[in-house]
Amino acid sequence: MGDLLKDKRALITGGSRGIGKSIALAFAGEGAQVAIADYGDEAVAAETVEELKALGSYAAFALKGDVSDPEFAKVAAIHMKDIFGRCDVLVNNAGITDDGLLLRMTPESFERVLRINLTGAFLMTKEISALMMKQKRGGIVNMSSVAGVKGNAGQANYSSSKAGLIGLTLTTAKELGSRGITANAIAPGFIDTAMTQALNDRQREASIAAIPLGRPGTPEDIANLAVFLASDRASYITGQVICVDGGMII
Ligand code: NAP
């Protein structure tokens, strides 16, 4: 518990579970008021909101919707303005996988993953950065992946979406830097969440064997960097892609 994010207002997509939840809790523990936006189970989101309130984010709230729906991004921006008065930090974390070899992957699967992982982040950035521009400050953190930096067999859709997020991050940093807005990407490696628990034993073992530090990462490993990037201590850092992967990338 600290005050690195004291009084900051943050919106975290996919914040009810996994990496997003860890980030939400870490932000609240550092003094932020936190909103989360998810697609699925409202009871899970409500539980996370209670945990956020217990950590001091007394005005925490959850939004239910699909980040790839342009209307949802507009609604999210309106809620941030009406409830929190502003948005200082946006974490584009919501994401899905739908793995399969390139030759067998359907165009529908490819487009769905791109739509949620990449178009979703674009839409949220567009609406929320409009708020940030009026404030003349803000920080955006996009959840990319090591798969977006070096590709991954069986993940043509996912790797493309995560590589696209890096392009979005760099362009956002260039376009909005003059307005006091930073944009950075985190590229996690193999992190222990529902997403990786869905892999079979062989896939898990192969992934862990490629990690110099010899263990999967935890959601907290990612949250530690997200807190720093969202804080004023990172106010001169923009357009960066930082791997948090136990050395998997090297
Ligand atoms: P997770 O446990 O499966 O959580 C995914 C989150 O995204 C959930 O909160 C989910 O909400 C939300 N979400 C999915 N589709 C959505 C949509 N259309 N609209 C709004 N929210 C949606 O995954 P995770 O492992 O925490 O991953 C979080 C992020 O880190 C993802 O972008 C992922 O690609 C990235 N990442 C993960 C790893 C890893 O090893 N785990 C590695 C690299 C990058 P619901 O619960 O409501 O469905």
Tab-separated table of N, CA and C in Angstrom, residues 17-20 22-23 93 143-146 158 186-199 204 207-208 211 215-223 242-248:
chain	number	residue	atom	x	y	z
A	17	ARG	N	-10.779	-9.856	-13.652
A	17	ARG	CA	-10.048	-11.091	-13.322
A	17	ARG	C	-8.677	-11.080	-14.023
A	18	GLY	N	-7.852	-12.074	-13.662
A	18	GLY	CA	-6.544	-12.226	-14.314
A	18	GLY	C	-5.629	-11.030	-14.101
A	19	ILE	N	-4.861	-10.722	-15.132
A	19	ILE	CA	-3.883	-9.629	-15.056
A	19	ILE	C	-4.582	-8.295	-14.770
A	20	GLY	N	-5.718	-8.077	-15.430
A	20	GLY	CA	-6.446	-6.809	-15.251
A	20	GLY	C	-6.873	-6.602	-13.810
A	22	SER	N	-5.409	-7.844	-11.127
A	22	SER	CA	-4.197	-7.528	-10.352
A	22	SER	C	-3.824	-6.064	-10.505
A	23	ILE	N	-3.932	-5.571	-11.729
A	23	ILE	CA	-3.612	-4.159	-11.968
A	23	ILE	C	-4.602	-3.270	-11.212
A	93	ASN	N	-6.466	-3.630	-21.435
A	93	ASN	CA	-5.982	-4.960	-21.050
A	93	ASN	C	-6.869	-6.090	-21.577
A	143	MET	N	-1.887	-3.568	-23.229
A	143	MET	CA	-1.372	-4.898	-22.903
A	143	MET	C	-1.094	-5.662	-24.194
A	144	SER	N	0.161	-5.615	-24.627
A	144	SER	CA	0.568	-6.381	-25.810
A	144	SER	C	0.966	-7.772	-25.341
A	145	SER	N	2.009	-8.338	-25.937
A	145	SER	CA	2.467	-9.681	-25.577
A	145	SER	C	3.799	-9.944	-26.260
A	146	VAL	N	4.571	-10.821	-25.654
A	146	VAL	CA	5.793	-11.289	-26.331
A	146	VAL	C	5.428	-11.876	-27.701
A	158	TYR	N	-3.799	-13.863	-32.720
A	158	TYR	CA	-3.395	-13.207	-31.464
A	158	TYR	C	-2.106	-12.396	-31.649
A	186	ILE	N	2.978	-2.912	-22.440
A	186	ILE	CA	3.615	-3.991	-21.680
A	186	ILE	C	3.472	-5.257	-22.522
A	187	ALA	N	4.567	-5.996	-22.639
A	187	ALA	CA	4.520	-7.266	-23.373
A	187	ALA	C	4.803	-8.403	-22.392
A	188	PRO	N	3.731	-8.955	-21.791
A	188	PRO	CA	3.956	-10.079	-20.874
A	188	PRO	C	4.399	-11.321	-21.646
A	189	GLY	N	5.100	-12.189	-20.922
A	189	GLY	CA	5.472	-13.487	-21.503
A	189	GLY	C	4.408	-14.505	-21.159
A	190	PHE	N	4.770	-15.507	-20.359
A	190	PHE	CA	3.832	-16.564	-19.977
A	190	PHE	C	3.403	-16.310	-18.536
A	191	ILE	N	2.171	-15.853	-18.365
A	191	ILE	CA	1.683	-15.439	-17.044
A	191	ILE	C	0.578	-16.405	-16.606
A	192	ASP	N	0.636	-16.784	-15.341
A	192	ASP	CA	-0.318	-17.778	-14.845
A	192	ASP	C	-1.707	-17.168	-14.634
A	193	THR	N	-2.588	-17.335	-15.607
A	193	THR	CA	-3.990	-16.869	-15.499
A	193	THR	C	-4.864	-17.900	-16.219
A	194	ALA	N	-6.173	-17.628	-16.236
A	194	ALA	CA	-7.111	-18.534	-16.926
A	194	ALA	C	-6.702	-18.732	-18.375
A	195	MET	N	-6.138	-17.672	-18.979
A	195	MET	CA	-5.765	-17.742	-20.398
A	195	MET	C	-4.712	-18.823	-20.639
A	196	THR	N	-3.710	-18.912	-19.771
A	196	THR	CA	-2.648	-19.906	-19.976
A	196	THR	C	-3.003	-21.241	-19.319
A	197	GLN	N	-3.906	-21.206	-18.332
A	197	GLN	CA	-4.325	-22.476	-17.722
A	197	GLN	C	-5.115	-23.310	-18.731
A	198	ALA	N	-5.623	-22.658	-19.779
A	198	ALA	CA	-6.388	-23.383	-20.810
A	198	ALA	C	-5.464	-24.207	-21.724
A	199	LEU	N	-4.149	-23.956	-21.653
A	199	LEU	CA	-3.212	-24.705	-22.512
A	199	LEU	C	-3.029	-26.122	-21.980
A	204	ARG	N	2.260	-25.930	-21.971
A	204	ARG	CA	2.741	-25.221	-20.776
A	204	ARG	C	4.217	-25.506	-20.536
A	207	SER	N	6.443	-23.741	-23.005
A	207	SER	CA	6.538	-22.296	-22.737
A	207	SER	C	7.460	-22.039	-21.556
A	208	ILE	N	7.306	-22.814	-20.495
A	208	ILE	CA	8.110	-22.575	-19.288
A	208	ILE	C	9.589	-22.887	-19.569
A	211	ILE	N	11.747	-19.964	-20.671
A	211	ILE	CA	11.886	-18.804	-19.776
A	211	ILE	C	13.181	-18.918	-18.958
A	215	ARG	N	10.284	-19.883	-14.482
A	215	ARG	CA	8.939	-19.976	-13.895
A	215	ARG	C	7.978	-19.086	-14.679
A	216	PRO	N	6.679	-19.434	-14.626
A	216	PRO	CA	5.701	-18.516	-15.232
A	216	PRO	C	5.669	-17.223	-14.422
A	217	GLY	N	5.250	-16.144	-15.066
A	217	GLY	CA	5.067	-14.899	-14.325
A	217	GLY	C	3.741	-14.914	-13.589
A	218	THR	N	3.604	-13.995	-12.635
A	218	THR	CA	2.336	-13.848	-11.926
A	218	THR	C	1.658	-12.554	-12.426
A	219	PRO	N	0.348	-12.466	-12.268
A	219	PRO	CA	-0.324	-11.207	-12.632
A	219	PRO	C	0.286	-10.013	-11.896
A	220	GLU	N	0.782	-10.254	-10.672
A	220	GLU	CA	1.385	-9.154	-9.892
A	220	GLU	C	2.679	-8.651	-10.559
A	221	ASP	N	3.404	-9.563	-11.231
A	221	ASP	CA	4.615	-9.128	-11.940
A	221	ASP	C	4.258	-8.063	-12.985
A	222	ILE	N	3.110	-8.230	-13.611
A	222	ILE	CA	2.678	-7.267	-14.639
A	222	ILE	C	2.146	-5.992	-13.968
A	223	ALA	N	1.393	-6.188	-12.881
A	223	ALA	CA	0.807	-5.028	-12.187
A	223	ALA	C	1.897	-4.084	-11.669
A	242	ILE	N	7.664	-2.704	-23.161
A	242	ILE	CA	8.505	-3.312	-22.129
A	242	ILE	C	8.053	-4.748	-21.884
A	243	CYS	N	8.976	-5.679	-22.089
A	243	CYS	CA	8.653	-7.093	-21.872
A	243	CYS	C	8.768	-7.413	-20.382
A	244	VAL	N	7.763	-8.106	-19.870
A	244	VAL	CA	7.816	-8.615	-18.494
A	244	VAL	C	7.608	-10.113	-18.651
A	245	ASP	N	8.712	-10.835	-18.760
A	245	ASP	CA	8.609	-12.187	-19.309
A	245	ASP	C	9.653	-13.165	-18.782
A	246	GLY	N	10.344	-12.785	-17.708
A	246	GLY	CA	11.377	-13.677	-17.171
A	246	GLY	C	12.497	-13.958	-18.158
A	247	GLY	N	12.618	-13.094	-19.177
A	247	GLY	CA	13.692	-13.255	-20.162
A	247	GLY	C	13.293	-14.063	-21.387
A	248	MET	N	12.021	-14.401	-21.510
A	248	MET	CA	11.544	-15.234	-22.630
A	248	MET	C	11.924	-14.673	-24.009
